[in-house]
Tab-separated table of C-alpha atoms in Angstrom:
chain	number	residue	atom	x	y	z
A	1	UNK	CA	-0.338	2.036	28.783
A	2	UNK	CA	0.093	5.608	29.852
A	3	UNK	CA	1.184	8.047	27.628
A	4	UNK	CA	4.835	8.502	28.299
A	5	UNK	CA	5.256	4.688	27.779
A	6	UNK	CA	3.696	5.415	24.001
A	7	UNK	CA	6.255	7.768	23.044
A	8	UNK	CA	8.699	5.711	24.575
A	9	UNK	CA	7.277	2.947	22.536
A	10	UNK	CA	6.982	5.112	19.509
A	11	UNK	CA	10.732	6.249	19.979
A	12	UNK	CA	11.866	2.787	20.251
A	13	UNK	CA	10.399	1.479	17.035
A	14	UNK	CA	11.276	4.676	15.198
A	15	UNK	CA	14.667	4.224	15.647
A	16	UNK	CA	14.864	0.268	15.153
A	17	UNK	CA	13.593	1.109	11.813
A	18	UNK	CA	15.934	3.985	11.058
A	19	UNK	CA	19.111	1.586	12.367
A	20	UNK	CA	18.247	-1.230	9.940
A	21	UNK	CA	19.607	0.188	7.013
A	22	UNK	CA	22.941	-0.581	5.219
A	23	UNK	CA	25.565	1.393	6.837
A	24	UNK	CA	28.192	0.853	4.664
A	25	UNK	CA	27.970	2.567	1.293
A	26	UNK	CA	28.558	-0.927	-0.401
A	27	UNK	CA	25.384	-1.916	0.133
A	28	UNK	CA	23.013	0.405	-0.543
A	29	UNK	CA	20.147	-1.590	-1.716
A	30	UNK	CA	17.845	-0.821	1.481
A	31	UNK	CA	14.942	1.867	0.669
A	32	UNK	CA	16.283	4.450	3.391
A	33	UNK	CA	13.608	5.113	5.949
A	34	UNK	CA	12.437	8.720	6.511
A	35	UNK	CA	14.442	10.728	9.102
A	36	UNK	CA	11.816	12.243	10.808
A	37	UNK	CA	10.366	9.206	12.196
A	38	UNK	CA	12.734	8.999	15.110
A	39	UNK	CA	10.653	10.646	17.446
A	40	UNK	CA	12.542	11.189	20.614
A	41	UNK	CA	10.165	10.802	24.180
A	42	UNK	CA	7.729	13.640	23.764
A	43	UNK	CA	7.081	16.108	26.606
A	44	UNK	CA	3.262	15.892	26.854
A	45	UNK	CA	2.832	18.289	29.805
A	46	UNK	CA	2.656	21.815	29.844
A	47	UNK	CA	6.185	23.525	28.237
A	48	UNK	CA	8.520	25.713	30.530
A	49	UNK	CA	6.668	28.674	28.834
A	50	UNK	CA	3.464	28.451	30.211
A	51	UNK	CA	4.762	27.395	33.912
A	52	UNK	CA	7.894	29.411	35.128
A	53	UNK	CA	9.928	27.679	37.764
A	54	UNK	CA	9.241	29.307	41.174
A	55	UNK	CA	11.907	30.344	43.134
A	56	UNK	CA	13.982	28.429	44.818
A	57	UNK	CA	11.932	28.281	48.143
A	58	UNK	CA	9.176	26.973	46.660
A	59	UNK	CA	11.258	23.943	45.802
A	60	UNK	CA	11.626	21.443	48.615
A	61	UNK	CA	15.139	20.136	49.298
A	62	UNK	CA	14.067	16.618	48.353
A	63	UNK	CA	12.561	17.993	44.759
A	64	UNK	CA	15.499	20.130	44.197
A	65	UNK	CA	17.849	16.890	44.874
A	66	UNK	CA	15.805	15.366	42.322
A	67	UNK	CA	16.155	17.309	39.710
A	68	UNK	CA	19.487	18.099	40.001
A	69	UNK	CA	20.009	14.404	39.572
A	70	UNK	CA	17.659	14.554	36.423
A	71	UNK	CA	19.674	17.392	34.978
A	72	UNK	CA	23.149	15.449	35.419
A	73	UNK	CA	21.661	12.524	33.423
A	74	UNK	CA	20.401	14.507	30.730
A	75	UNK	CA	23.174	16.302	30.335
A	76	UNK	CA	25.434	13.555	30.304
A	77	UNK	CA	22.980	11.704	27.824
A	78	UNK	CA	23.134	15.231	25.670
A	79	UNK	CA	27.378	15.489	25.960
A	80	UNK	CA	27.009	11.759	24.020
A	81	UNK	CA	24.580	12.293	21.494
A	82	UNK	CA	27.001	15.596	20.337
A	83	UNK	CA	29.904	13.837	20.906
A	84	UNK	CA	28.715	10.627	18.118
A	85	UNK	CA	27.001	13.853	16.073
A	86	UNK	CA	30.840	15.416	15.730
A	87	UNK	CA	31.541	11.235	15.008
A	88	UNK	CA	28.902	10.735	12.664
A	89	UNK	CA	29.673	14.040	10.788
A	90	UNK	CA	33.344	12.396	10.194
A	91	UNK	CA	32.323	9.069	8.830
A	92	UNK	CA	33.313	8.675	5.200
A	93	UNK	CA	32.030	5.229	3.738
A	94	UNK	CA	28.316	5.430	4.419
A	95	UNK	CA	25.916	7.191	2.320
A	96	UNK	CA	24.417	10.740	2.768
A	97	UNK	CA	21.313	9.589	3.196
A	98	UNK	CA	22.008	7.355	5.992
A	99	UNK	CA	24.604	9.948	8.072
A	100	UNK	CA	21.186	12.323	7.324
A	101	UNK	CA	19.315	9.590	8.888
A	102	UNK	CA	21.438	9.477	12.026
A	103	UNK	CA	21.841	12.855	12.220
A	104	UNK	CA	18.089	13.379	12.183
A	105	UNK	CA	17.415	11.071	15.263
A	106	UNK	CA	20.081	12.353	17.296
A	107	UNK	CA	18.868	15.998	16.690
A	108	UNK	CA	15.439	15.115	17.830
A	109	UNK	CA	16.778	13.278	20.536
A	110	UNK	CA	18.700	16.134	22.093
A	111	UNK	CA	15.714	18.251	20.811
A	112	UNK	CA	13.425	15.460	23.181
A	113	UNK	CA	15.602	15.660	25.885
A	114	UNK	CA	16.595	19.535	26.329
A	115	UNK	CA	12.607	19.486	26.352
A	116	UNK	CA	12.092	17.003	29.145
A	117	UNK	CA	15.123	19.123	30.977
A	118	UNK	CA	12.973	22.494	30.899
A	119	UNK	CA	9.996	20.602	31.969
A	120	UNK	CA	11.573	18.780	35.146
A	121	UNK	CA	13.593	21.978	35.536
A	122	UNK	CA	9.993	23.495	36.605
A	123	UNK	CA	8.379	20.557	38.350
A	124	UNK	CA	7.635	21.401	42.161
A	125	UNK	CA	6.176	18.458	43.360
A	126	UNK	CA	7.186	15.356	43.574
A	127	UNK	CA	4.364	13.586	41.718
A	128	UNK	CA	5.195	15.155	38.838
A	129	UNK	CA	8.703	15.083	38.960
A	130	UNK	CA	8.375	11.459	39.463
A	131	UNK	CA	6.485	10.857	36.194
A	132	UNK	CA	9.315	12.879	34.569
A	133	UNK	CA	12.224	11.068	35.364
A	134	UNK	CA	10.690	7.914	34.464
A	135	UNK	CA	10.734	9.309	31.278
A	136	UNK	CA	14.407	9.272	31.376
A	137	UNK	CA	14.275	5.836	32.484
A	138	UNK	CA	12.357	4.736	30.062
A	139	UNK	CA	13.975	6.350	26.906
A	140	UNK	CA	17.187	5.002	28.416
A	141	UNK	CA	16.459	1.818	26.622
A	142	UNK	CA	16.159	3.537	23.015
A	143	UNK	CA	19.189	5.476	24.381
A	144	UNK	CA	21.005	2.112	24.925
A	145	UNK	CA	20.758	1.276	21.835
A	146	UNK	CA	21.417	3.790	19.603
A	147	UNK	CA	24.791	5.036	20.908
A	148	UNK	CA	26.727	1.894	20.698
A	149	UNK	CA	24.526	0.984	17.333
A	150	UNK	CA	25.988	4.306	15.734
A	151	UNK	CA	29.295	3.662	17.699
A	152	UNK	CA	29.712	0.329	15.662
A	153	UNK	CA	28.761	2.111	12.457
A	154	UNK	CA	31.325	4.289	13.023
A	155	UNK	CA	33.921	1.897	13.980
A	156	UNK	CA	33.071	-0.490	10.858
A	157	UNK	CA	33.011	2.930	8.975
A	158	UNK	CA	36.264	3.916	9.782
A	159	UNK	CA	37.920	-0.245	9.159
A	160	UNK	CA	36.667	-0.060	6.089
A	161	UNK	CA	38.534	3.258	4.959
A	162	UNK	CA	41.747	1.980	6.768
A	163	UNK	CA	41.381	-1.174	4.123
A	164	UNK	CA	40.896	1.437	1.240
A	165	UNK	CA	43.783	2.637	2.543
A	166	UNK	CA	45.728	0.221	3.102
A	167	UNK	CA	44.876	-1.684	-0.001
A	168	UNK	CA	46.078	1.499	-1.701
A	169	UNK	CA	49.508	1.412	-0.259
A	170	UNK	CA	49.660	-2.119	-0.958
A	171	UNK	CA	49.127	-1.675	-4.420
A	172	UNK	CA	52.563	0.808	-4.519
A	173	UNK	CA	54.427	-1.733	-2.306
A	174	UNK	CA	53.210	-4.355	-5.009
A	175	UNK	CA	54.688	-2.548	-7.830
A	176	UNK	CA	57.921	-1.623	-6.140
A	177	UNK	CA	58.807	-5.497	-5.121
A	178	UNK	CA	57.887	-6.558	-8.099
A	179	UNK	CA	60.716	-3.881	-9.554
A	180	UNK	CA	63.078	-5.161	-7.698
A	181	UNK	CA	62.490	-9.198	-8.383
A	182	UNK	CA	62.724	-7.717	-12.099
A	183	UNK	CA	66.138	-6.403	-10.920
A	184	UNK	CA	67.009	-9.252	-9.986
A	185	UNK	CA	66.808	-8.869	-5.761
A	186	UNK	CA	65.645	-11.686	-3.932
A	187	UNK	CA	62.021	-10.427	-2.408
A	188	UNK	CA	60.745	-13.664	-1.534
A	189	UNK	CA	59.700	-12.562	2.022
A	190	UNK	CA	58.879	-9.492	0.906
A	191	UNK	CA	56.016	-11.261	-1.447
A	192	UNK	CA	54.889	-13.138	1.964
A	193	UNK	CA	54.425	-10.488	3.557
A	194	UNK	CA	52.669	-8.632	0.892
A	195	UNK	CA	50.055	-11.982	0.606
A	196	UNK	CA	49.856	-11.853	4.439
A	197	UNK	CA	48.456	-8.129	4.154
A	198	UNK	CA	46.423	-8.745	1.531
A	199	UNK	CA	44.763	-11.581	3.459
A	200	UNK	CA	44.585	-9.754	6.409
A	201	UNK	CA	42.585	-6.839	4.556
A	202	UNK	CA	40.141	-8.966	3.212
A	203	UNK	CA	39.465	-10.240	6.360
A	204	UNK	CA	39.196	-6.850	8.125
A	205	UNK	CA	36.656	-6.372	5.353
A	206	UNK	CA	34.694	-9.135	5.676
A	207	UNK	CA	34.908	-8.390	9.732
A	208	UNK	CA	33.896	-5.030	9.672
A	209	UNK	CA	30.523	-5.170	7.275
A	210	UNK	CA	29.509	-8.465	9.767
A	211	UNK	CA	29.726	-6.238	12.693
A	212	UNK	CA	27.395	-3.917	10.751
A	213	UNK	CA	25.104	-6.903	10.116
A	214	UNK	CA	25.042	-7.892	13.241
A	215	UNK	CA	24.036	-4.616	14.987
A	216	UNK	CA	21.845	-2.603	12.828
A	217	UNK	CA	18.741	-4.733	12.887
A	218	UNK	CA	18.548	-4.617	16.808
A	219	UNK	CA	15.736	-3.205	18.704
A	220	UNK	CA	15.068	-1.727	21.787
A	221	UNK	CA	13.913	-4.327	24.377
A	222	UNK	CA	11.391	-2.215	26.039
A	223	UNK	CA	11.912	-4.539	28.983
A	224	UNK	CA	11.735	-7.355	27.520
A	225	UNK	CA	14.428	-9.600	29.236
A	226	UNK	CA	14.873	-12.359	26.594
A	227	UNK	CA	14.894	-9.411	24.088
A	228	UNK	CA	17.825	-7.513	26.025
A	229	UNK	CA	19.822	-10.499	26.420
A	230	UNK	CA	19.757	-11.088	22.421
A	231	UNK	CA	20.590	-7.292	22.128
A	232	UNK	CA	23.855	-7.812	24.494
A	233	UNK	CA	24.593	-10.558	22.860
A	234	UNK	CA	24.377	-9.230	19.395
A	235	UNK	CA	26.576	-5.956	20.554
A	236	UNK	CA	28.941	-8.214	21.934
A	237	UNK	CA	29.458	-10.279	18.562
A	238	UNK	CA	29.508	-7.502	16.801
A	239	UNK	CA	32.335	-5.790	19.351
A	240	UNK	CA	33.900	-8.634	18.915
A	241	UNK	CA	33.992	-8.829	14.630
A	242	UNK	CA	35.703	-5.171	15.456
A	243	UNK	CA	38.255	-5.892	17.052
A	244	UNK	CA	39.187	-9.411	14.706
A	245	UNK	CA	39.273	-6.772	12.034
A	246	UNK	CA	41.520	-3.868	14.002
A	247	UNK	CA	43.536	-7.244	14.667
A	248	UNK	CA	44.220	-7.494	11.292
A	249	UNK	CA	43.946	-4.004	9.726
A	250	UNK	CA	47.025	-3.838	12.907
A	251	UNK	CA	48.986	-7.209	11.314
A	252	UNK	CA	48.558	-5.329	8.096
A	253	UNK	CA	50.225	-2.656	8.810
A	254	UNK	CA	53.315	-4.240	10.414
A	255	UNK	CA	53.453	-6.535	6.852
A	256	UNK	CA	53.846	-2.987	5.076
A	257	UNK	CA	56.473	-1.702	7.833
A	258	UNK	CA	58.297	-4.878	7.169
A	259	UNK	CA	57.827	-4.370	3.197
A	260	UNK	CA	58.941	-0.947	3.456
A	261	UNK	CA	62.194	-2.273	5.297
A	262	UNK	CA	62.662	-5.247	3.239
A	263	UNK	CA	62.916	-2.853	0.002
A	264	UNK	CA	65.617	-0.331	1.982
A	265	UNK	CA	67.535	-3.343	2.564
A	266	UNK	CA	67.944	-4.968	-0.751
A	267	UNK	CA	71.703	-4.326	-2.077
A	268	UNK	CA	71.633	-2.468	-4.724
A	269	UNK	CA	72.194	-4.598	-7.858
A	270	UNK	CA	75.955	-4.748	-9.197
A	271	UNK	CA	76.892	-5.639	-12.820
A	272	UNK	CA	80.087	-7.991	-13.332
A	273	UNK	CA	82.762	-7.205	-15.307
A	274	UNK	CA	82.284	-10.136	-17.383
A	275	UNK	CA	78.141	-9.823	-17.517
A	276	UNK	CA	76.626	-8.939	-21.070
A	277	UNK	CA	73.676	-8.065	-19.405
A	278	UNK	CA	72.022	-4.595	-19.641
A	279	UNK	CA	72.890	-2.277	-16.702
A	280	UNK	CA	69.793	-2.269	-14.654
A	281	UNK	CA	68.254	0.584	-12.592
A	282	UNK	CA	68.195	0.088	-8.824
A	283	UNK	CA	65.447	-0.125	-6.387
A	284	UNK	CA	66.813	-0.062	-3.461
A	285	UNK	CA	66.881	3.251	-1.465
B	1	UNK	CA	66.293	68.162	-78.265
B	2	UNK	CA	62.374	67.492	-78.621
B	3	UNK	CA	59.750	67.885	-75.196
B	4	UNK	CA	59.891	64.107	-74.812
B	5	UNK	CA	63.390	64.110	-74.504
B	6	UNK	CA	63.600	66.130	-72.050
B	7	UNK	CA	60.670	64.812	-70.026
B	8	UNK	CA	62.123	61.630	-70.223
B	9	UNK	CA	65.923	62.975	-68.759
B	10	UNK	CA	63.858	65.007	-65.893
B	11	UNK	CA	62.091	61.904	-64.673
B	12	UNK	CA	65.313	59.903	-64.972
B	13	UNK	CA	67.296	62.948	-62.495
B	14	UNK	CA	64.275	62.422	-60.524
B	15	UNK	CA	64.285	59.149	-59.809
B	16	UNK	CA	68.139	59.229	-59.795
B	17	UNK	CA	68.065	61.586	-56.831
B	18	UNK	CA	64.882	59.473	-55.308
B	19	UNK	CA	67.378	56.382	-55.491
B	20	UNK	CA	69.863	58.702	-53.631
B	21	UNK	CA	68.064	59.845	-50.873
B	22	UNK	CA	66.488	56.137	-50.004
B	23	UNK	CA	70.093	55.093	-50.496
B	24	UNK	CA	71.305	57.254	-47.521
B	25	UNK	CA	68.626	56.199	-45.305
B	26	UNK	CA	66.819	59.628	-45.198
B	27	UNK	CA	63.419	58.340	-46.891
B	28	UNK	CA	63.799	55.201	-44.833
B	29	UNK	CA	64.156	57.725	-41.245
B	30	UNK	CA	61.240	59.248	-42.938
B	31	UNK	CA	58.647	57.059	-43.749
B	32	UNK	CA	60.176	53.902	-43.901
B	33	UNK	CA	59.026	50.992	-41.308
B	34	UNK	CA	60.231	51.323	-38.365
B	35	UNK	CA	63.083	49.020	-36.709
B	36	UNK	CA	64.287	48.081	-33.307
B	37	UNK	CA	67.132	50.492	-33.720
B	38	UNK	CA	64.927	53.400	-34.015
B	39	UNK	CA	61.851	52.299	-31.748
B	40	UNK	CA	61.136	53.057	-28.184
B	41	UNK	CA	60.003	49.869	-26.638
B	42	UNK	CA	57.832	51.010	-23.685
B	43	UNK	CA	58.452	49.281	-20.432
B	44	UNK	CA	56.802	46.419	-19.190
B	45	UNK	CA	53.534	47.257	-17.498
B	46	UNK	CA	53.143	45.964	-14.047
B	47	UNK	CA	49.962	43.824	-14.018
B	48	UNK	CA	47.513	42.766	-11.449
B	49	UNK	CA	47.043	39.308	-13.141
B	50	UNK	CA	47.911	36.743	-10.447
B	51	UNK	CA	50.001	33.725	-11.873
B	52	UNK	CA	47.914	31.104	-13.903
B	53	UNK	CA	46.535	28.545	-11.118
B	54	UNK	CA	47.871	25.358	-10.959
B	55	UNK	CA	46.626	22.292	-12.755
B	56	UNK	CA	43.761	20.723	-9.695
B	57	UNK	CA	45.259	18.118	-8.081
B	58	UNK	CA	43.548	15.236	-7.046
B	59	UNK	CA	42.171	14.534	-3.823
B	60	UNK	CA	43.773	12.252	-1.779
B	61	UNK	CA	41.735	10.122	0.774
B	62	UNK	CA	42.783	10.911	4.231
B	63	UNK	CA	46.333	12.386	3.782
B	64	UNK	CA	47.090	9.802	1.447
B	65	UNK	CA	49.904	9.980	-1.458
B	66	UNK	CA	48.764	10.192	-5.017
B	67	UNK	CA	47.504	6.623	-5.964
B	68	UNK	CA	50.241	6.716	-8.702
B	69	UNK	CA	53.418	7.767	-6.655
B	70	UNK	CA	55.411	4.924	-5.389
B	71	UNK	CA	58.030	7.165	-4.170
B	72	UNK	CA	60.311	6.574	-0.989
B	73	UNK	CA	58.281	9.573	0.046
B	74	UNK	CA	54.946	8.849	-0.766
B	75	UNK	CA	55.070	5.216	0.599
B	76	UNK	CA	56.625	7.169	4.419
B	77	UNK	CA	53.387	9.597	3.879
B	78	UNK	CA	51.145	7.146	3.417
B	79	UNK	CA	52.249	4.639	6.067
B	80	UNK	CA	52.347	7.900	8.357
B	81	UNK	CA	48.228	9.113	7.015
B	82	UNK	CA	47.566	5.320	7.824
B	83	UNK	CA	48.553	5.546	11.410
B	84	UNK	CA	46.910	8.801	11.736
B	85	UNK	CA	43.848	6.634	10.874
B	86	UNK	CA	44.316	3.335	13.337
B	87	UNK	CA	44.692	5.955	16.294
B	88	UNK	CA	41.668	7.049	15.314
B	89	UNK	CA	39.844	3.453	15.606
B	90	UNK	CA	41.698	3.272	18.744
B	91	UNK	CA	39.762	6.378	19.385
B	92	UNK	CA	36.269	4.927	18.211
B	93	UNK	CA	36.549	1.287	19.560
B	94	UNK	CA	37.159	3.290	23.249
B	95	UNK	CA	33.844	4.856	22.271
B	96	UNK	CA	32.053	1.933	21.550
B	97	UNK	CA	33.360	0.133	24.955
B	98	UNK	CA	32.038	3.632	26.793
B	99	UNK	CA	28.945	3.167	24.827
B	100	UNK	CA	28.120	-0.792	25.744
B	101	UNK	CA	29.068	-0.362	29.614
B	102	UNK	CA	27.152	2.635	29.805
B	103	UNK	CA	25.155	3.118	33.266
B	104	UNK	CA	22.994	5.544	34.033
B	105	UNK	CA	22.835	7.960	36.918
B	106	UNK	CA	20.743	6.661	39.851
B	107	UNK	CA	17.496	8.432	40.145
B	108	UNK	CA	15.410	9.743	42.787
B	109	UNK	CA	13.177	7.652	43.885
């Protein structure tokens, strides 16, 4: 096993560990793994420093072609990593530990990667060059993994603060139908709809933490076929437990719109001539 | 008419003209206390002291009315700081579709 495939290795298993954590700030039971494990593909040849790129014509067409193509990858790769930093950075139901955690890796991955950039950026033969790229290649598969891992995180992360939300709302829309039964109004669709949402945020819940479940305890397959195919089809449950929960966090929200109408609607209450009763206050708006 | 006597009539003018003179207010102008008629109430000094701060309120989760206001307007900025939030997860489950059919950029060879 050469050496590149090590610290692809070692990258791979770093970060498995360091995604098998609770995400979700409910359960918080998991010892929290240390950030700094997630070592990103090391750049075991000699640094930028100590070989400056020649100029230009030193470069064959065919190397320069290469690396250009390098570049593009690892900048694209380094664009994603900042853009689910920014993402991560915004998540508000996980713990500190664990955005710390995430953080972490994805810092020493871009740190990996602008490395591996500088180095191919001063490769000028193609043997070398060669060995570097399938560096890229090969952290690809840890690469793979952690973006839509940390995407799902995120995704759960932000269902989970649409039901605290939502639950919140519910709560007010609660209290104002039951003012108006109490008035007298007839809210009897009002009250299904407000045990429709209810049981449509318990079951974005529910959806959101198993998508978290499903996900976090993946590893990289490091080629391994039967591995990758259990990885897809873990992501794919777990993409799928998303969007049954936006499904519902969505039906949710059109039970409050339809609460929120419902209460407009209600005449407002009238006292008869003839009634003893006590005037009441109205609800309706 | 014997000393006493006429001790006693002095200190009686005396205090008979004391009584007079407090009784037309010039031993009051004098060294009586001093009212708001007679007083020179400075103006009000212009301070520096901003306004007392209001009371902290609390934090509200994402836009989000206080938990306690059921309020025609609270409920519309709610329901509005709710939507903000499911075009967000529009947002993130694009992401996450990005992320899965990701493809890398064909290498040289």
């Amino acid at each position: 096993m050469n050496t590149h495939m090590k610290y692809t290795m070692l990258a791979a298993v770093a970060m498995t560990v360091s995604m098998a954590v609770p995400l979700l700030a409910s359960a918080q039971t998991v010892t929290m793994p240390t950030p700094d494990a997630a070592t990103p593909p090391a750049v075991s040849a000699a640094t930028p420093s100590s070989a400056p790129r020649p100029t230009s014509a030193a470069v064959t067409p065919k190397v320069q072609t290469a690396i250009d193509k390098a570049d593009k990858e690892i900048d694209r790769r380094i664009s994603a990593l900042n853009d689910l930093q920014a993402r991560i950075d915004a998540m508000q139901r996980v713990t500190a530990n664990f955005k710390q955690t995430l953080t972490t890796n994805i810092s020493n991955q871009i740190t990996g990667l602008t490395q591996l950039k500088a180095k191919i950026d001063t490769d000028t033969d193609m043997t070398t060059l060669k060995a570097d790229v399938k560096m890229i290649t090969d952290s690809y598969r840890v690469y793979m993994l952690v973006i839509p891992q940390a995407r799902v995180a995120a995704s759960a992360d932000r269902e989970v603060t649409l039901v605290t939300m939502m639950n919140q709302l519910g709560a007010k829309l609660q209290a104002r139908v039951s003012a108006a039964q109490s008035a007298g109004a007839d809210v009897s669709k009002l009250l299904v709809a407000l045990t429709d949402m209810s049981s449509k945020l318990s079951d974005a819940s529910a959806q959101s933490q198993a998508s978290v479940s499903v996900s976090a305890g993946l590893s990289p397959d490091n080629g391994d076929a039967t591995k990758q195919a259990q990885n897809a089809a873990a992501m794919k449950t777990a993409r799928a437990d998303l969007l049954a929960a936006q499904k519902d966090l969505l039906a949710a929200r059109k039970d409050a719109d339809t609460i929120v109408k419902g209460l407009k609607s209600l005449p407002t209450p009238t006292v008869s001539a003839s009634s003893t009763a006590p005037s009441t206050t109205t609800t309706t708006q | 008419m014997s000393s006493v006597i006429k001790w006693i009539l002095v200190l009686i003018v005396v205090a008979g003209g004391g009584w007079l003179l407090w009784y037309s207010g010039w031993i009051t102008a004098l060294t009586g206390p001093k009212t708001a008629s007679n007083t020179v109430t400075p103006p009000p000094v212009a301070t520096t002291t901003p306004p007392a701060a209001p009371a902290p309120q609390p934090v509200n989760m994402n836009g989000m009315s206080d938990a306690k206001d059921a309020s025609d307007a609270a409920l519309v900025q709610d329901t509005a700081a709710i939507d903000t939030q499911l075009q967000g997860l529009t947002t993130d489950s694009a992401s996450l579709d990005a992320a899965i059919t990701d493809k890398p950029l064909p290498q040289a060879n």
